Amino acid sequence: MANTKDIRRRIKSIRNIGQLTKAMQMVAASKMRKAQNVALAGRPYATLMNRVLVSLQQRTDSKLHPLLQVREVKKELVVVISTDKGLAGALNTNLLREAASFDLAKTSYVVSGRKARQFIARTRRDMMADFELKDAPSFPETKELAKFCVEKFLSGEVDKVSVLYTRFINTVNQKPVVRTLLPISSFELPQAPAEGATPQENADPMIGYLFEPTPEGVLDVMLPYYLHYQVFQMILDARASEHSARMVAMKNATDNAQQFIKDLTLEYNKMRQASITTELLEISTAQMAVGA
């Protein structure tokens, strides 16, 4: 059974851990706000780009474009976007569980993040490339990853490219998502008018514009850029999810440490009170024995 000295030592150790997790929580909260603002700021631009591409698709025979051609999937390339560090709750566990669900014989992987790289190596899966990105990646950095995927698809080495990442929903909710990057069989924007949207929002954004040299030529330029930006937006979502999950995990760890300290302090006070009571009883017993 632990004595008061052991309990004091445990309280001191847990208090130090609580201070560490509190500091990590504050750092993660600062990074989280920046990452969330960047990720959410890019979504309206991506939505408008989808609307423009839908309009272009209606003006050209897009089925003839190589990035839109659907082939029989004999080989699939999966891009896994994970974190470099841990202490992010179940974020990486849920993500890598999805990565393990792909057919081992027909799937190759491109990874970004140390956790994904370790998982692919540990499970002996085929890894084509590993891209190291900064904590706040720029568009040119992520563009290289997208270009690699496009090259593999156009060369015929793979018939489908999917991206597995953690989509940011809110601070406490992040969800692993698999999105098809290539072929671009359909855009995210629905063809039908959205319910509750204004006529301006549902209107064709390209009405009144002329395409030079041709709609097909514009599509040739827009599709690669669309892919590059989609990959960039997914990575921003993954970063926002990472910092949000880490902030929540560190907050939970700090709260648990404080609760643990309260429980140990209560136990320490009970043991100390019992010790004092025992000493008083011994003194009283000794006095009674002397008086007798």
Short mmCIF file of C-alpha atoms in Angstrom, two decimals:
data_model
loop_
_atom_site.label_atom_id
_atom_site.label_comp_id
_atom_site.label_asym_id
_atom_site.label_seq_id
_atom_site.Cartn_x
_atom_site.Cartn_y
_atom_site.Cartn_z
CA MET A 1 0.00 0.00 0.00
CA ALA A 2 1.33 3.45 -0.93
CA ASN A 3 2.35 5.76 1.90
CA THR A 4 2.03 9.54 2.04
CA LYS A 5 5.52 10.02 0.63
CA ASP A 6 4.69 7.96 -2.47
CA ILE A 7 1.44 9.86 -2.98
CA ARG A 8 3.23 13.23 -2.73
CA ARG A 9 5.72 12.02 -5.34
CA ARG A 10 2.90 10.94 -7.66
CA ILE A 11 1.09 14.26 -7.23
CA LYS A 12 4.26 16.16 -8.12
CA SER A 13 4.86 13.98 -11.19
CA ILE A 14 1.29 14.33 -12.44
CA ARG A 15 1.36 18.10 -11.85
CA ASN A 16 4.47 18.35 -14.04
CA ILE A 17 2.78 16.30 -16.76
CA GLY A 18 -0.31 18.51 -16.51
CA GLN A 19 1.81 21.63 -17.00
CA LEU A 20 3.38 20.05 -20.09
CA THR A 21 0.04 19.06 -21.63
CA LYS A 22 -1.35 22.52 -20.84
CA ALA A 23 1.53 24.14 -22.73
CA MET A 24 1.03 21.76 -25.66
CA GLN A 25 -2.69 22.56 -25.62
CA MET A 26 -2.00 26.28 -25.90
CA VAL A 27 0.48 25.78 -28.75
CA ALA A 28 -1.96 23.49 -30.59
CA ALA A 29 -4.80 25.98 -30.06
CA SER A 30 -2.74 28.75 -31.64
CA LYS A 31 -1.83 26.60 -34.65
CA MET A 32 -5.40 25.31 -34.85
CA ARG A 33 -6.90 28.78 -35.28
CA LYS A 34 -4.49 29.62 -38.09
CA ALA A 35 -4.97 26.28 -39.84
CA GLN A 36 -8.76 26.47 -39.56
CA ASN A 37 -8.86 29.98 -40.99
CA VAL A 38 -6.70 28.98 -43.95
CA ALA A 39 -8.66 25.78 -44.65
CA LEU A 40 -12.07 27.44 -44.44
CA ALA A 41 -10.97 30.49 -46.44
CA GLY A 42 -10.14 28.34 -49.47
CA ARG A 43 -13.45 26.51 -49.68
CA PRO A 44 -15.47 29.30 -51.39
CA TYR A 45 -12.77 29.55 -54.06
CA ALA A 46 -12.88 25.79 -54.61
CA THR A 47 -16.68 25.91 -54.89
CA LEU A 48 -16.56 28.68 -57.48
CA MET A 49 -13.90 26.79 -59.42
CA ASN A 50 -16.20 23.77 -59.49
CA ARG A 51 -19.00 25.91 -60.89
CA VAL A 52 -16.74 27.27 -63.62
CA LEU A 53 -15.61 23.77 -64.58
CA VAL A 54 -19.19 22.52 -64.70
CA SER A 55 -19.99 25.36 -67.07
CA LEU A 56 -16.96 24.51 -69.21
CA GLN A 57 -17.90 20.85 -69.19
CA GLN A 58 -21.30 21.73 -70.64
CA ARG A 59 -19.66 23.62 -73.51
CA THR A 60 -17.19 20.98 -74.63
CA ASP A 61 -16.86 17.26 -75.25
CA SER A 62 -15.09 16.66 -71.96
CA LYS A 63 -15.21 12.87 -72.34
CA LEU A 64 -12.34 13.12 -74.80
CA HIS A 65 -10.04 14.72 -72.22
CA PRO A 66 -7.50 12.19 -70.84
CA LEU A 67 -8.05 13.31 -67.24
CA LEU A 68 -11.75 12.50 -67.54
CA GLN A 69 -11.48 9.06 -69.11
CA VAL A 70 -12.75 6.23 -66.91
CA ARG A 71 -10.78 3.00 -67.27
CA GLU A 72 -11.05 -0.45 -65.77
CA VAL A 73 -9.26 -0.27 -62.43
CA LYS A 74 -6.38 -2.72 -62.52
CA LYS A 75 -4.08 -0.58 -60.41
CA GLU A 76 -5.08 2.14 -57.95
CA LEU A 77 -2.90 4.83 -56.44
CA VAL A 78 -3.90 6.02 -52.97
CA VAL A 79 -2.48 9.24 -51.55
CA VAL A 80 -2.45 9.06 -47.74
CA ILE A 81 -2.12 12.39 -45.91
CA SER A 82 -1.27 11.82 -42.25
CA THR A 83 0.55 13.70 -39.49
CA ASP A 84 4.24 13.74 -38.68
CA LYS A 85 3.67 13.74 -34.92
CA GLY A 86 1.42 11.83 -32.58
CA LEU A 87 -0.57 12.98 -29.54
CA ALA A 88 -3.58 13.69 -31.76
CA GLY A 89 -6.08 11.29 -30.26
CA ALA A 90 -7.54 8.70 -32.62
CA LEU A 91 -6.98 10.80 -35.75
CA ASN A 92 -4.17 8.70 -37.23
CA THR A 93 -5.68 5.43 -36.03
CA ASN A 94 -8.93 6.08 -37.89
CA LEU A 95 -7.07 7.29 -40.97
CA LEU A 96 -4.75 4.29 -41.20
CA ARG A 97 -7.63 1.89 -40.60
CA GLU A 98 -9.13 3.23 -43.82
CA ALA A 99 -5.77 2.89 -45.57
CA ALA A 100 -5.63 -0.79 -44.60
CA SER A 101 -9.00 -1.47 -46.24
CA PHE A 102 -7.65 -1.16 -49.81
CA ASP A 103 -6.79 -4.24 -51.84
CA LEU A 104 -3.14 -4.98 -51.14
CA ALA A 105 -2.50 -6.55 -54.55
CA LYS A 106 -4.02 -3.74 -56.63
CA THR A 107 -3.00 -0.69 -54.61
CA SER A 108 0.11 1.45 -54.48
CA TYR A 109 0.57 4.34 -52.09
CA VAL A 110 1.92 7.86 -52.06
CA VAL A 111 2.31 9.19 -48.54
CA SER A 112 2.72 12.55 -46.89
CA GLY A 113 3.42 12.34 -43.17
CA ARG A 114 5.65 10.20 -40.98
CA LYS A 115 2.78 8.19 -39.48
CA ALA A 116 1.58 7.05 -42.91
CA ARG A 117 5.13 6.26 -44.00
CA GLN A 118 5.70 4.09 -40.94
CA PHE A 119 2.38 2.31 -41.48
CA ILE A 120 3.11 1.50 -45.14
CA ALA A 121 6.58 0.21 -44.25
CA ARG A 122 5.30 -1.83 -41.31
CA THR A 123 2.55 -3.50 -43.34
CA ARG A 124 4.89 -4.08 -46.33
CA ARG A 125 2.73 -2.26 -48.86
CA ASP A 126 3.91 -0.79 -52.15
CA MET A 127 4.95 2.85 -51.67
CA MET A 128 5.65 4.79 -54.86
CA ALA A 129 6.70 8.09 -53.30
CA ASP A 130 6.99 9.99 -50.05
CA PHE A 131 6.44 13.76 -49.96
CA GLU A 132 7.62 15.72 -46.93
CA LEU A 133 5.60 18.89 -46.42
CA LYS A 134 5.92 21.71 -43.94
CA ASP A 135 3.45 22.24 -41.14
CA ALA A 136 1.96 25.11 -43.16
CA PRO A 137 2.58 23.98 -46.77
CA SER A 138 2.47 26.39 -49.67
CA PHE A 139 0.67 25.80 -52.96
CA PRO A 140 3.89 25.16 -54.97
CA GLU A 141 4.94 22.46 -52.47
CA THR A 142 1.67 20.56 -52.72
CA LYS A 143 1.63 21.04 -56.49
CA GLU A 144 4.50 18.58 -56.85
CA LEU A 145 2.42 15.86 -55.21
CA ALA A 146 -0.51 16.51 -57.55
CA LYS A 147 1.75 16.56 -60.62
CA PHE A 148 3.19 13.19 -59.63
CA CYS A 149 -0.31 11.67 -59.45
CA VAL A 150 -1.31 13.17 -62.81
CA GLU A 151 1.84 11.80 -64.46
CA LYS A 152 1.19 8.30 -63.14
CA PHE A 153 -2.41 8.41 -64.35
CA LEU A 154 -1.62 9.77 -67.82
CA SER A 155 1.21 7.26 -68.31
CA GLY A 156 -1.19 4.40 -67.63
CA GLU A 157 0.73 3.08 -64.60
CA VAL A 158 -2.43 3.51 -62.52
CA ASP A 159 -6.07 3.60 -63.56
CA LYS A 160 -7.42 5.48 -60.58
CA VAL A 161 -6.07 7.96 -58.03
CA SER A 162 -7.73 8.41 -54.66
CA VAL A 163 -6.83 10.66 -51.76
CA LEU A 164 -7.28 9.57 -48.15
CA TYR A 165 -7.20 12.46 -45.70
CA THR A 166 -8.96 13.74 -42.60
CA ARG A 167 -11.63 16.27 -43.50
CA PHE A 168 -12.07 19.11 -41.05
CA ILE A 169 -15.69 19.51 -39.93
CA ASN A 170 -15.29 21.40 -36.66
CA THR A 171 -12.94 21.55 -33.69
CA VAL A 172 -14.16 18.32 -32.12
CA ASN A 173 -15.18 16.44 -35.26
CA GLN A 174 -12.80 15.27 -37.98
CA LYS A 175 -13.61 12.47 -40.38
CA PRO A 176 -11.33 10.32 -42.57
CA VAL A 177 -12.50 10.68 -46.17
CA VAL A 178 -11.55 8.93 -49.42
CA ARG A 179 -11.99 11.12 -52.50
CA THR A 180 -11.43 10.14 -56.10
CA LEU A 181 -8.94 12.54 -57.65
CA LEU A 182 -8.57 10.87 -61.05
CA PRO A 183 -10.36 10.31 -63.31
CA ILE A 184 -12.41 13.46 -62.88
CA SER A 185 -15.67 11.76 -63.74
CA SER A 186 -17.81 14.41 -62.07
CA PHE A 187 -17.33 17.62 -60.18
CA GLU A 188 -18.42 18.20 -56.60
CA LEU A 189 -20.91 20.88 -57.55
CA PRO A 190 -24.34 19.37 -58.32
CA GLN A 191 -25.76 20.03 -61.74
CA ALA A 192 -29.23 20.77 -60.36
CA PRO A 193 -29.92 24.11 -58.64
CA ALA A 194 -29.23 24.01 -54.93
CA GLU A 195 -32.19 24.32 -52.59
CA GLY A 196 -32.37 27.61 -50.75
CA ALA A 197 -29.72 29.23 -52.94
CA THR A 198 -30.27 32.61 -54.53
CA PRO A 199 -30.72 32.90 -58.31
CA GLN A 200 -27.30 34.56 -58.48
CA GLU A 201 -25.68 31.57 -56.76
CA ASN A 202 -27.41 29.08 -59.07
CA ALA A 203 -26.71 31.08 -62.21
CA ASP A 204 -24.08 29.92 -64.66
CA PRO A 205 -20.94 31.90 -63.72
CA MET A 206 -19.75 31.87 -67.35
CA ILE A 207 -22.83 33.47 -68.95
CA GLY A 208 -21.75 36.43 -71.05
CA TYR A 209 -18.12 35.27 -71.39
CA LEU A 210 -16.25 34.13 -74.49
CA PHE A 211 -13.61 31.40 -74.28
CA GLU A 212 -10.33 31.96 -76.08
CA PRO A 213 -9.02 30.11 -77.92
CA THR A 214 -11.74 27.47 -77.33
CA PRO A 215 -13.63 25.96 -74.37
CA GLU A 216 -11.54 22.81 -74.88
CA GLY A 217 -8.34 24.83 -74.61
CA VAL A 218 -9.52 26.50 -71.42
CA LEU A 219 -10.46 23.10 -70.02
CA ASP A 220 -6.97 21.79 -70.78
CA VAL A 221 -5.54 24.54 -68.60
CA MET A 222 -8.19 24.48 -65.88
CA LEU A 223 -8.27 20.74 -65.17
CA PRO A 224 -4.63 20.40 -64.04
CA TYR A 225 -4.95 23.55 -61.95
CA TYR A 226 -8.19 22.20 -60.49
CA LEU A 227 -6.42 19.00 -59.43
CA HIS A 228 -3.51 20.91 -57.93
CA TYR A 229 -5.82 23.11 -55.91
CA GLN A 230 -7.95 20.20 -54.73
CA VAL A 231 -4.85 18.45 -53.36
CA PHE A 232 -3.78 21.71 -51.71
CA GLN A 233 -7.21 22.11 -50.09
CA MET A 234 -7.19 18.51 -48.82
CA ILE A 235 -3.80 19.03 -47.19
CA LEU A 236 -5.03 22.23 -45.54
CA ASP A 237 -8.04 20.31 -44.21
CA ALA A 238 -5.72 17.59 -42.89
CA ARG A 239 -3.57 20.18 -41.11
CA ALA A 240 -6.60 21.85 -39.53
CA SER A 241 -7.86 18.44 -38.40
CA GLU A 242 -4.46 17.54 -36.94
CA HIS A 243 -4.13 20.67 -34.81
CA SER A 244 -7.77 20.50 -33.72
CA ALA A 245 -7.45 16.85 -32.67
CA ARG A 246 -4.19 17.56 -30.83
CA MET A 247 -5.68 20.53 -28.99
CA VAL A 248 -8.67 18.46 -27.86
CA ALA A 249 -6.43 15.54 -26.85
CA MET A 250 -4.14 17.78 -24.81
CA LYS A 251 -7.12 19.48 -23.17
CA ASN A 252 -8.51 16.09 -22.17
CA ALA A 253 -5.10 15.06 -20.85
CA THR A 254 -4.84 18.27 -18.81
CA ASP A 255 -8.33 17.80 -17.38
CA ASN A 256 -7.56 14.18 -16.50
CA ALA A 257 -4.33 15.22 -14.79
CA GLN A 258 -6.18 17.79 -12.69
CA GLN A 259 -8.82 15.25 -11.72
CA PHE A 260 -6.14 12.71 -10.87
CA ILE A 261 -4.41 15.27 -8.64
CA LYS A 262 -7.69 15.94 -6.84
CA ASP A 263 -8.23 12.22 -6.24
CA LEU A 264 -4.68 11.71 -4.99
CA THR A 265 -4.89 14.78 -2.78
CA LEU A 266 -8.07 13.43 -1.22
CA GLU A 267 -6.41 10.06 -0.66
CA TYR A 268 -3.35 11.79 0.82
CA ASN A 269 -5.49 13.82 3.23
CA LYS A 270 -7.38 10.71 4.32
CA MET A 271 -4.14 8.83 5.00
CA ARG A 272 -2.69 11.82 6.84
CA GLN A 273 -5.84 12.19 8.91
CA ALA A 274 -5.81 8.47 9.71
CA SER A 275 -2.16 8.73 10.74
CA ILE A 276 -2.87 11.69 13.03
CA THR A 277 -5.85 9.92 14.55
CA THR A 278 -3.74 6.83 15.21
CA GLU A 279 -1.05 8.91 16.89
CA LEU A 280 -3.64 10.64 19.10
CA LEU A 281 -5.09 7.28 20.10
CA GLU A 282 -1.63 6.00 20.98
CA ILE A 283 -0.95 9.09 23.11
CA SER A 284 -4.30 8.77 24.87
CA THR A 285 -3.74 5.07 25.49
CA ALA A 286 -0.29 5.76 26.91
CA GLN A 287 -1.63 8.45 29.23
CA MET A 288 -4.37 6.13 30.47
CA ALA A 289 -1.82 3.40 31.10
CA VAL A 290 0.43 5.77 33.07
CA GLY A 291 -2.51 7.08 35.08
CA ALA A 292 -3.60 3.57 35.94
#
